[in-house]
Amino acid sequence: MDPHLLRTYVAVARLASFSDAARELGYTQSAVSQHVAALEADLGLPLLTRRPVAPTPAGERLLEHAGALLLRLDAARADLDRFAAAPRATLNVAASPLALHPRTLAALPATGVTLRALPRDRVPAAVATGDADAGLVDGIAAPSDPLRLPDIAPLAATRVAEEPLAVVLPATHPLAGRTGVRLDDLVDARWLDAPAAGVPLGELRAVHGGPAGRGFRTALRYEGTDTRTLAALAADGHGLALLPLPAAGGVPGAAAVPLVAPRLVHRTELLLAAGARREAAGPVAEFSRRLRS
Amino acid sequence: MDPHLLRTYVAVARLASFSDAARELGYTQSAVSQHVAALEADLGLPLLTRRPVAPTPAGERLLEHAGALLLRLDAARADLDRFAAAPRATLNVAASPLALHPRTLAALPATGVTLRALPRDRVPAAVATGDADAGLVDGIAAPSDPLRLPDIAPLAATRVAEEPLAVVLPATHPLAGRTGVRLDDLVDARWLDAPAAGVPLGELRAVHGGPAGRGFRTALRYEGTDTRTLAALAADGHGLALLPLPAAGGVPGAAAVPLVAPRLVHRTELLLAAGARREAAGPVAEFSRRLRS
DNA sequence: CACCGGGCATCACGAATGCTTATGCCCGGC
DNA sequence: GCCGGGCATAAGCATTCGTGATGCCCGGTG
């Protein structure tokens, strides 16, 4: 199971074509065909159906493994490269949208910053592979609990901020006047599914477990990143939204009610490649220091 | 960064000798030397000092990555092999010592079982690499929270049992009469460090975070797996122990006081390779069903 | 101080692997 | 029924990889 073979296989599966994969990888079609054949012979299993080209069940499974493996391989290479490379003067930050609040923005150096907004689950990978020098991720967790992040590579995570969570609902909603709301009170509600702008509802099940977390029914899916829009959608009755309290207020027609049970917070963490910690100087260290203080 | 090269490098680093590694791997010393040289050339960094043979800082870092990579590679191969292999009639269970309580033992089939006790952190790897068909791990977590396990490979974890935690202290201890104790009340205490027999204190920091979890001072380290011995040590004043409540009682001279804050439980989970789930029959499915019911 | 021996590096050669070009085969469209 | 796109297979050639032999460095020893 040579990584080269895996890389080829992943490309073929993604493009659903041997020839296209060959073009993308700079091989001939013949080589790609031989790569896949070698993998199938090695594992003793067919991995792809031909005509149409699609992964078999075993192939699906291999895709999961291969993705993680190749990512980790890239991460390892990037990490080791950092040992050799001269320290740079620029700072490359990858952040999930909700991780960018006043506190984190204020810590950015005045010059030489590239800031990239990414989906939550791609931030750790960006830091691990060296695409970013530092990452900012947000998510929900029990108070002072760390976030649950995939361990692509050894990453150092440090707490940057924690804020209470609020449920955003229309001002006319029966619960709008409350000073706090329990998730159990809302089991039958419809929610807004907003992976980029909102707090990830899916994480609730993972973090909180238990009966309260299961079965969020979603009414509308919003793929943008703007929390005001999300709150406005909630005000309009398209469904409830879960947001950090500071981001939930000030939208006309919407009421933000703090979530009191389960006791969860919106948390932002700084992500650094664990190896990069040792550097005491440089823009990364500077950024990290300002976030910590 | 060919896995073969990594495997060789890891062996050299572990044995601190090129020649020994060559013998172990069935290569010549010359090949091993070339492998390491190829890696160093590829990364542009020295990985090992010669005479004595020891990893450089960069080499240390590579060891971490290589270990995880090779483990994941083995896991992938084992997982795919399960697709091809005929279902077997025997059941191979890997379990951490505290995961073996009456409830889990009762679920074992009457015949054809191999039960292996392993350190907590090696159970997921055993399941992922196919060394075991199923795993039982224990640890501490917030109620109904899943355990935090390393994700070597996609493993399916299901709750098997949860019990309250108890602090074991000498019957003469001032807190011995209490009906419940807070961890904060014990910040200055000395603890027994018993990674195999007790609940892992180190996890407290990870699970609970916050100030209460940091800085456990340990008085004595016990490397055995017997909880009675651990409780007896606690009774003798060698330090406090943290155990599941059912395992903590009935030792003369020792008092078991339930831990009431932070709200944590001792949890046991069943670990299966995610791919093996689909089988509806066979000893693995049977075991899983009996544990779930 | 010179000798000796263990252990890693280097060199040269033969075998095996991997990629390319060329060709064959299968299936779907016209 | 013919044509064409796309994957499989065959043969040839370049590269890579592992071996055996040799060289070099260092530490121990009389």
XYZ file of C-alpha atoms (C1' of nucleotides) in Angstrom:
646
model
C 0.000 0.000 0.000
C 2.342 2.603 -1.337
C 1.176 6.199 -0.795
C 1.688 6.828 -4.518
C -0.808 4.111 -5.301
C -3.201 5.508 -2.742
C -2.899 8.996 -4.172
C -3.664 7.673 -7.609
C -6.583 5.653 -6.358
C -8.065 8.641 -4.552
C -7.762 10.761 -7.682
C -9.428 8.095 -9.809
C -12.270 7.721 -7.348
C -12.759 11.477 -7.113
C -12.717 12.085 -10.852
C -14.490 8.825 -11.665
C -12.080 8.368 -14.540
C -8.727 6.684 -15.045
C -7.781 8.989 -17.908
C -8.650 12.217 -16.104
C -6.756 11.085 -13.030
C -3.756 10.321 -15.237
C -3.864 13.844 -16.671
C -4.149 15.398 -13.228
C -1.268 13.392 -11.818
C 1.002 13.699 -14.824
C 0.996 9.971 -15.524
C -0.174 8.030 -18.531
C -3.519 6.275 -18.439
C -1.662 2.996 -18.494
C 0.256 3.790 -15.327
C -2.927 4.706 -13.500
C -4.549 1.486 -14.569
C -1.554 -0.439 -13.289
C -1.589 1.448 -9.978
C -5.188 0.536 -9.306
C -4.595 -3.017 -10.408
C -1.624 -3.261 -8.049
C -3.712 -2.037 -5.129
C -6.506 -4.463 -5.899
C -4.049 -7.344 -6.237
C -2.340 -6.385 -2.979
C -5.584 -6.266 -1.013
C -7.212 -9.106 -2.890
C -10.350 -7.069 -3.412
C -11.931 -5.109 -6.253
C -11.860 -1.443 -5.292
C -13.552 0.135 -8.288
C -16.257 -0.818 -10.705
C -15.371 0.110 -14.282
C -17.912 1.607 -16.562
C -19.034 3.512 -14.688
C -15.951 4.077 -12.529
C -17.135 4.088 -8.932
C -15.772 2.722 -5.657
C -17.013 -0.621 -4.364
C -17.931 -0.901 -0.664
C -14.346 -1.918 0.081
C -13.201 0.993 -2.046
C -15.332 3.434 -0.065
C -13.667 2.182 3.062
C -10.210 2.554 1.609
C -11.032 6.118 0.643
C -11.553 7.022 4.282
C -8.253 5.521 5.303
C -6.397 6.930 2.339
C -7.654 10.445 2.940
C -6.490 10.438 6.531
C -3.192 8.795 5.652
C -2.277 11.198 2.901
C -3.258 14.146 5.042
C -1.050 12.934 7.848
C 1.759 12.336 5.441
C 1.536 15.891 4.170
C 1.362 17.094 7.744
C 4.504 15.191 8.667
C 6.411 16.561 5.704
C 5.251 20.131 6.427
C 6.184 19.774 10.065
C 9.670 18.540 9.301
C 10.108 21.221 6.672
C 9.529 23.827 9.341
C 12.691 22.622 11.032
C 14.727 23.444 7.981
C 13.007 26.590 6.740
C 14.193 30.000 7.776
C 11.690 31.876 9.946
C 9.516 34.096 7.810
C 8.237 37.581 8.517
C 4.670 36.957 7.437
C 1.812 35.376 9.282
C -0.680 33.090 7.615
C -3.823 32.534 9.644
C -6.638 30.113 8.867
C -9.836 30.679 10.807
C -13.378 29.417 10.946
C -15.823 32.322 10.493
C -17.135 32.504 14.048
C -13.614 32.400 15.432
C -13.090 35.891 14.075
C -14.421 38.155 16.750
C -13.008 41.467 18.057
C -10.682 39.784 20.505
C -8.916 37.622 17.945
C -8.825 40.316 15.284
C -7.197 42.718 17.721
C -4.323 40.312 18.238
C -3.321 40.251 14.581
C -0.066 42.044 13.781
C -0.326 45.318 11.884
C 1.390 44.093 8.733
C 2.212 40.977 6.827
C -0.918 39.031 7.647
C -2.868 36.739 5.369
C -6.190 35.779 6.834
C -8.185 32.946 5.338
C -11.682 31.918 6.339
C -12.216 28.179 6.086
C -14.886 25.700 7.102
C -14.374 24.582 10.668
C -13.162 21.110 9.827
C -10.503 22.289 7.431
C -8.673 24.561 9.853
C -6.749 21.819 11.685
C -5.678 20.331 8.367
C -4.475 23.711 7.135
C -2.290 24.166 10.201
C -1.040 20.590 10.116
C -0.025 20.740 6.478
C 1.637 24.111 6.907
C -0.858 25.907 4.677
C -1.344 28.180 7.649
C 1.061 29.168 10.430
C -1.731 29.386 12.962
C -5.387 28.491 13.121
C -8.407 29.805 14.965
C -11.278 27.367 15.429
C -14.522 27.705 17.268
C -17.007 25.186 18.503
C -19.101 24.284 21.484
C -17.954 22.524 24.592
C -18.644 22.251 28.274
C -17.157 25.198 30.188
C -13.348 25.026 30.205
C -13.399 21.776 28.234
C -11.168 21.679 25.185
C -12.746 21.390 21.755
C -12.878 18.000 20.122
C -10.594 18.291 17.161
C -9.442 15.588 14.777
C -5.827 14.693 15.450
C -4.294 14.891 12.016
C -0.956 15.663 13.606
C 0.231 16.839 16.997
C -1.291 20.298 17.276
C -1.140 22.548 20.309
C -4.503 24.083 21.142
C -4.922 26.948 23.599
C -8.058 28.645 24.800
C -8.618 32.090 23.362
C -12.170 32.945 24.355
C -15.337 31.480 25.772
C -18.769 33.023 25.530
C -22.220 31.869 26.599
C -24.516 30.467 23.952
C -27.841 31.945 23.016
C -30.825 30.657 21.117
C -32.079 33.202 18.606
C -35.825 33.178 18.081
C -38.499 35.528 16.765
C -39.459 38.303 19.202
C -42.997 36.959 19.044
C -41.984 33.490 20.170
C -43.507 32.378 23.503
C -40.051 31.852 24.995
C -38.688 35.201 23.782
C -39.136 36.934 27.109
C -37.304 34.334 29.167
C -33.982 35.015 30.822
C -32.756 31.555 29.999
C -33.855 28.542 28.044
C -33.150 24.840 28.308
C -32.435 22.788 25.248
C -35.006 20.281 26.462
C -37.646 22.992 26.087
C -36.886 23.085 22.388
C -36.817 19.426 21.419
C -39.688 19.889 19.029
C -38.398 23.075 17.423
C -37.157 23.515 13.883
C -33.579 24.707 13.591
C -31.570 26.612 11.048
C -28.749 24.532 9.681
C -25.882 26.941 9.162
C -22.542 25.130 9.280
C -20.556 28.224 8.330
C -22.368 31.041 10.115
C -23.746 29.313 13.177
C -22.611 26.999 15.893
C -22.485 23.439 14.571
C -25.595 21.671 15.793
C -24.075 18.336 14.957
C -21.435 18.862 17.616
C -24.095 19.008 20.274
C -24.611 15.309 20.026
C -20.905 14.663 20.311
C -20.278 17.080 23.161
C -23.390 16.625 25.180
C -24.352 13.130 24.205
C -27.521 11.999 25.871
C -31.095 12.312 24.773
C -31.234 16.098 24.484
C -28.717 16.156 21.682
C -30.272 13.795 19.243
C -32.484 14.529 16.339
C -32.237 18.177 15.445
C -34.791 18.775 12.773
C -33.698 21.479 10.403
C -35.995 23.782 8.517
C -33.654 25.802 6.308
C -30.035 25.497 5.377
C -27.918 28.659 5.113
C -24.484 28.278 3.613
C -23.251 31.851 4.027
C -21.072 33.110 6.843
C -22.950 36.152 8.073
C -24.358 35.892 11.578
C -26.648 38.921 11.078
C -28.333 37.168 8.198
C -28.712 34.062 10.284
C -30.295 36.012 13.126
C -32.577 37.745 10.645
C -33.680 34.380 9.301
C -34.467 33.313 12.827
C -36.427 36.522 13.406
C -38.439 35.749 10.312
C -39.475 32.413 11.729
C -37.474 30.164 9.424
C -36.144 28.284 12.409
C -34.110 28.717 15.552
C -30.420 29.530 15.533
C -27.710 28.857 18.061
C -25.100 31.615 18.305
C -22.555 32.971 20.743
C -24.441 35.481 22.928
C -22.412 38.547 21.848
C -23.137 37.783 18.193
C -26.818 37.104 18.763
C -28.075 40.485 19.929
C -29.090 43.650 18.164
C -31.111 42.261 15.326
C -34.591 43.781 15.006
C -37.378 41.299 15.485
C -35.078 38.713 17.029
C -34.690 37.769 20.641
C -31.566 36.136 22.022
C -32.153 33.938 25.029
C -29.134 32.482 26.825
C -28.911 28.733 26.858
C -28.753 27.556 30.449
C -28.941 23.792 30.089
C -26.975 21.872 29.110
C -24.191 24.089 30.396
C -22.266 24.715 27.226
C -20.186 27.570 25.904
C -18.953 28.776 22.588
C -15.211 28.406 22.649
C -12.445 29.663 20.414
C -9.029 28.046 20.338
C -5.695 28.898 18.837
C -4.073 26.069 16.925
C -0.343 25.811 16.377
C 1.790 23.068 14.993
C 3.205 21.539 18.154
C 6.727 21.789 16.790
C 6.464 25.504 16.126
C 6.023 26.219 19.815
C 9.693 26.322 20.535
C 10.315 29.470 18.560
C 10.291 32.342 20.994
C 10.372 35.084 18.382
C 8.660 35.737 15.076
C 5.157 36.751 14.094
C 3.590 33.452 15.111
C 4.940 33.674 18.634
C 3.929 37.332 18.801
C 0.372 36.533 17.709
C 0.149 33.692 20.154
C 1.383 35.872 23.003
C -1.121 38.638 22.296
C -3.985 36.153 22.200
C -2.959 34.623 25.470
C -2.635 37.836 27.425
C 8.787 9.697 2.558
C 8.197 6.094 1.693
C 6.695 4.028 4.526
C 9.495 1.504 4.065
C 12.025 4.200 4.807
C 10.019 5.313 7.818
C 9.796 1.765 9.122
C 13.537 1.392 8.820
C 14.149 4.743 10.455
C 11.894 3.888 13.386
C 13.671 0.584 13.880
C 17.080 2.244 13.815
C 15.987 4.879 16.308
C 14.481 2.279 18.616
C 17.468 -0.062 18.552
C 20.012 2.754 18.381
C 21.911 0.758 15.806
C 21.962 0.481 12.025
C 23.238 -3.082 12.085
C 20.678 -4.335 14.587
C 17.872 -2.708 12.666
C 19.122 -4.385 9.510
C 19.040 -7.773 11.214
C 15.541 -7.164 12.553
C 14.173 -6.061 9.191
C 15.969 -8.643 7.110
C 18.006 -6.098 5.200
C 21.710 -5.603 4.948
C 23.372 -2.896 6.970
C 24.110 -1.148 3.739
C 20.453 -0.896 2.779
C 19.542 0.509 6.163
C 22.241 3.100 5.867
C 20.929 4.095 2.456
C 17.353 4.277 3.737
C 18.265 6.698 6.455
C 20.427 8.694 4.074
C 17.535 8.888 1.611
C 15.204 10.193 4.283
C 17.704 12.776 5.435
C 18.324 13.897 1.874
C 14.623 14.088 1.171
C 13.884 16.230 4.212
C 17.126 18.155 4.049
C 17.788 17.529 7.719
C 19.961 15.225 9.796
C 17.683 12.832 11.636
C 20.185 10.785 13.583
C 23.488 11.388 15.238
C 25.929 8.554 14.626
C 28.149 7.288 17.332
C 26.113 7.171 19.416
C 23.075 6.584 17.228
C 20.333 8.814 18.580
C 17.610 10.962 17.027
C 18.184 14.674 16.558
C 15.384 17.068 17.554
C 14.023 16.821 14.019
C 14.350 13.062 14.264
C 12.358 12.992 17.499
C 9.605 14.860 15.741
C 9.645 12.482 12.804
C 9.328 9.564 15.189
C 5.994 10.888 16.417
C 4.655 11.254 12.912
C 6.074 7.967 11.725
C 4.576 6.040 14.610
C 1.097 7.370 13.912
C 1.478 6.914 10.174
C 2.621 3.326 10.325
C -0.076 2.484 12.836
C -2.724 3.966 10.566
C -1.293 2.129 7.632
C -1.518 -1.171 9.473
C -5.035 -0.275 10.534
C -6.070 0.412 6.955
C -4.659 -2.856 5.733
C -6.283 -4.802 8.565
C -9.587 -3.112 7.937
C -9.565 -3.914 4.245
C -8.457 -7.451 4.957
C -11.604 -7.926 6.993
C -13.598 -7.407 3.817
C -11.940 -10.354 2.193
C -11.504 -12.707 5.135
C -14.087 -15.312 5.958
C -15.850 -14.708 9.264
C -14.199 -16.636 12.039
C -15.755 -18.460 14.936
C -13.478 -17.097 17.624
C -13.577 -13.813 19.480
C -10.470 -11.867 20.327
C -11.054 -9.178 22.932
C -8.570 -6.550 24.082
C -9.491 -4.735 27.254
C -8.025 -2.274 29.705
C -7.975 -3.743 33.213
C -10.745 -1.608 34.730
C -13.000 -2.273 31.755
C -13.336 -5.862 32.949
C -16.136 -5.747 35.469
C -18.973 -8.249 36.010
C -21.178 -6.686 33.342
C -18.643 -6.983 30.532
C -17.410 -10.400 31.608
C -20.959 -11.707 31.588
C -21.369 -10.767 27.963
C -18.482 -12.918 26.776
C -19.481 -16.016 24.827
C -19.030 -19.344 26.539
C -16.362 -20.650 24.173
C -13.763 -19.508 21.736
C -12.737 -16.348 23.519
C -9.271 -14.899 23.862
C -9.142 -12.094 26.372
C -6.114 -9.866 26.534
C -5.520 -7.139 29.110
C -3.674 -4.160 27.664
C -2.759 -0.681 28.817
C -5.594 1.734 28.109
C -3.874 3.512 25.240
C -3.078 0.337 23.351
C -6.632 -0.962 23.116
C -7.741 1.275 20.230
C -4.622 0.368 18.281
C -5.238 -3.331 18.838
C -8.750 -3.064 17.435
C -7.687 -0.847 14.561
C -4.897 -3.151 13.465
C -7.109 -6.199 13.763
C -5.085 -7.681 16.623
C -8.400 -7.791 18.427
C -11.925 -8.162 17.082
C -13.350 -5.960 19.787
C -12.016 -3.714 22.520
C -13.175 -2.605 25.932
C -11.746 0.659 27.211
C -12.485 2.614 30.315
C -11.836 6.169 31.298
C -13.426 9.159 32.891
C -15.799 11.586 31.254
C -18.676 13.880 32.003
C -21.943 11.930 32.331
C -23.056 10.562 28.956
C -20.054 12.133 27.221
C -18.041 9.780 25.032
C -14.468 8.975 25.984
C -11.692 10.835 24.284
C -9.910 8.250 22.218
C -7.134 8.696 19.688
C -8.474 8.285 16.186
C -6.068 5.814 14.670
C -8.792 4.660 12.344
C -12.549 4.954 12.189
C -13.686 3.011 15.236
C -17.248 2.700 16.453
C -17.532 3.266 20.199
C -20.626 2.430 22.191
C -21.382 2.976 25.845
C -21.291 -0.188 27.915
C -21.409 1.085 31.478
C -21.098 4.180 33.586
C -20.444 4.263 37.302
C -19.885 7.071 39.778
C -16.341 7.802 40.833
C -15.082 7.568 44.361
C -12.045 8.845 46.172
C -10.468 6.184 48.334
C -8.877 7.476 51.514
C -7.825 6.109 54.903
C -10.722 5.548 57.295
C -8.990 7.951 59.642
C -8.938 10.771 57.132
C -10.950 13.856 58.134
C -13.090 13.583 55.004
C -13.741 9.852 55.413
C -17.180 10.339 56.935
C -18.483 12.583 54.184
C -21.195 11.487 51.817
C -19.541 13.262 48.954
C -16.302 15.071 48.237
C -15.333 17.785 45.797
C -12.077 17.587 43.912
C -11.374 21.153 44.971
C -11.313 19.973 48.579
C -8.366 17.778 47.695
C -6.117 20.115 45.750
C -3.350 19.751 48.281
C -3.598 16.006 48.611
C -1.062 13.425 47.500
C -2.358 10.916 44.982
C -1.485 7.384 44.004
C -0.332 7.164 40.424
C -1.695 3.879 39.130
C -2.096 3.990 35.381
C -3.084 0.334 35.117
C -5.189 -0.232 38.214
C -6.749 3.157 38.788
C -8.548 5.777 36.842
C -6.049 7.816 34.845
C -5.470 11.057 36.727
C -3.921 12.603 33.667
C -7.239 12.427 31.876
C -8.801 14.677 34.439
C -6.974 17.634 33.019
C -8.106 16.773 29.518
C -11.716 16.053 30.414
C -12.339 18.659 33.005
C -9.779 21.252 32.035
C -9.839 24.213 34.348
C -7.971 24.860 37.554
C -9.178 21.842 39.515
C -7.503 19.425 37.148
C -4.017 20.734 37.117
C -1.100 19.687 39.208
C -1.815 16.316 40.721
C 1.032 15.594 43.023
C 1.730 11.922 43.231
C 3.150 10.140 46.222
C 3.582 6.563 45.038
C 3.424 4.859 41.717
C 1.791 1.443 41.459
C 2.192 -0.425 38.198
C 0.058 -3.448 38.950
C -3.536 -3.952 37.917
C -5.208 -4.941 41.163
C -7.739 -2.469 42.511
C -7.773 -4.098 45.960
C -4.090 -3.468 46.320
C -4.589 0.093 45.231
C -7.331 0.638 47.799
C -5.155 -0.988 50.457
C -2.342 1.399 49.601
C -4.766 4.272 49.996
C -5.916 2.882 53.342
C -2.314 2.775 54.455
C -1.934 6.468 53.787
C 0.333 6.276 50.764
C -1.947 8.627 48.892
C -5.463 8.980 47.600
C -6.866 6.847 44.819
C -9.630 7.480 42.342
C -11.713 4.410 41.497
C -15.126 3.501 40.186
C -17.432 3.400 43.208
C -18.296 -0.321 42.923
C -14.603 -1.203 42.897
C -13.723 1.085 45.772
C -15.648 -0.426 48.640
C -15.062 -3.307 51.006
C -11.415 -2.809 51.828
C -10.678 -2.713 55.555
C -9.283 0.584 56.721
C -10.331 2.380 53.586
C -13.247 4.712 53.029
C -14.732 5.379 49.630
C -16.329 8.778 49.259
C -18.219 9.532 46.053
C -16.857 12.356 43.976
C -19.579 14.928 43.525
C -17.747 17.760 41.762
C -16.726 17.978 39.034
C -19.561 15.736 37.850
C -17.609 12.925 36.267
C -18.212 9.241 35.817
C -16.172 6.165 35.106
C -17.242 4.977 31.679
C -16.618 1.791 29.756
C -16.971 1.641 26.004
C -17.027 -1.114 23.450
C -14.764 -0.511 20.478
C -15.338 -2.086 17.090
C -13.731 -1.474 13.760
C -16.326 0.664 12.036
C -16.294 -1.613 9.017
C -17.111 -4.716 11.031
C -20.444 -3.278 12.084
C -22.291 -4.481 9.080
C -21.979 -8.128 9.938
C -25.191 -9.169 11.612
C -24.012 -12.581 12.684
C -20.845 -14.030 14.191
C -19.305 -13.875 17.642
C -18.428 -10.191 17.409
C -22.011 -9.183 16.671
C -23.246 -11.509 19.383
C -20.886 -10.019 21.961
C -21.849 -6.527 20.937
C -25.560 -7.321 21.189
C -25.238 -8.792 24.656
C -23.299 -5.777 25.883
C -25.862 -3.395 24.499
C -28.900 -5.048 25.992
C 51.625 4.862 20.301
C 50.421 1.618 17.060
C 47.286 -2.003 16.377
C 42.806 -3.916 16.110
C 37.952 -4.369 15.681
C 33.270 -2.820 15.568
C 30.175 -0.089 13.066
C 28.533 3.249 9.594
C 29.357 5.144 4.750
C 30.315 4.464 -0.031
C 30.805 2.035 -4.430
C 29.591 -0.983 -8.215
C 26.796 -4.352 -9.984
C 22.630 -7.303 -10.870
C 17.722 -7.728 -10.206
C 13.354 -5.908 -9.894
C 10.193 -2.282 -10.201
C 7.761 1.375 -12.577
C 6.575 4.185 -16.379
C 5.882 4.748 -21.351
C 4.449 3.533 -25.952
C 1.737 0.583 -28.581
C -2.000 -2.326 -29.060
C -6.160 -4.910 -27.813
C -10.812 -5.227 -26.048
C -15.291 -3.831 -24.521
C -19.304 -1.117 -24.672
C -22.297 2.690 -25.930
C -23.826 5.899 -29.516
C -25.169 6.891 -34.223
C -22.831 -2.429 -38.233
C -19.487 0.934 -37.727
C -17.057 4.209 -34.988
C -14.993 6.145 -30.919
C -14.021 6.697 -26.095
C -11.958 4.535 -22.354
C -9.810 0.791 -19.632
C -6.668 -3.431 -19.895
C -2.594 -5.712 -21.447
C 2.093 -6.427 -23.571
C 6.784 -5.218 -24.496
C 10.674 -2.248 -23.841
C 13.501 0.728 -21.358
C 15.070 3.699 -17.509
C 15.319 4.039 -12.780
C 15.432 2.352 -8.356
C 16.658 -0.812 -4.834
C 19.129 -4.165 -2.339
C 23.460 -6.826 -2.081
C 28.375 -7.667 -1.399
C 32.748 -5.627 -1.093
C 35.435 -2.048 0.496
C 36.666 2.242 2.881
C 36.762 5.245 6.840
C 36.329 6.670 11.537
C 36.660 6.037 16.311
C 37.320 3.811 20.696
C 39.578 0.286 23.207
C 43.889 -2.265 24.257
C 48.506 -3.975 25.119
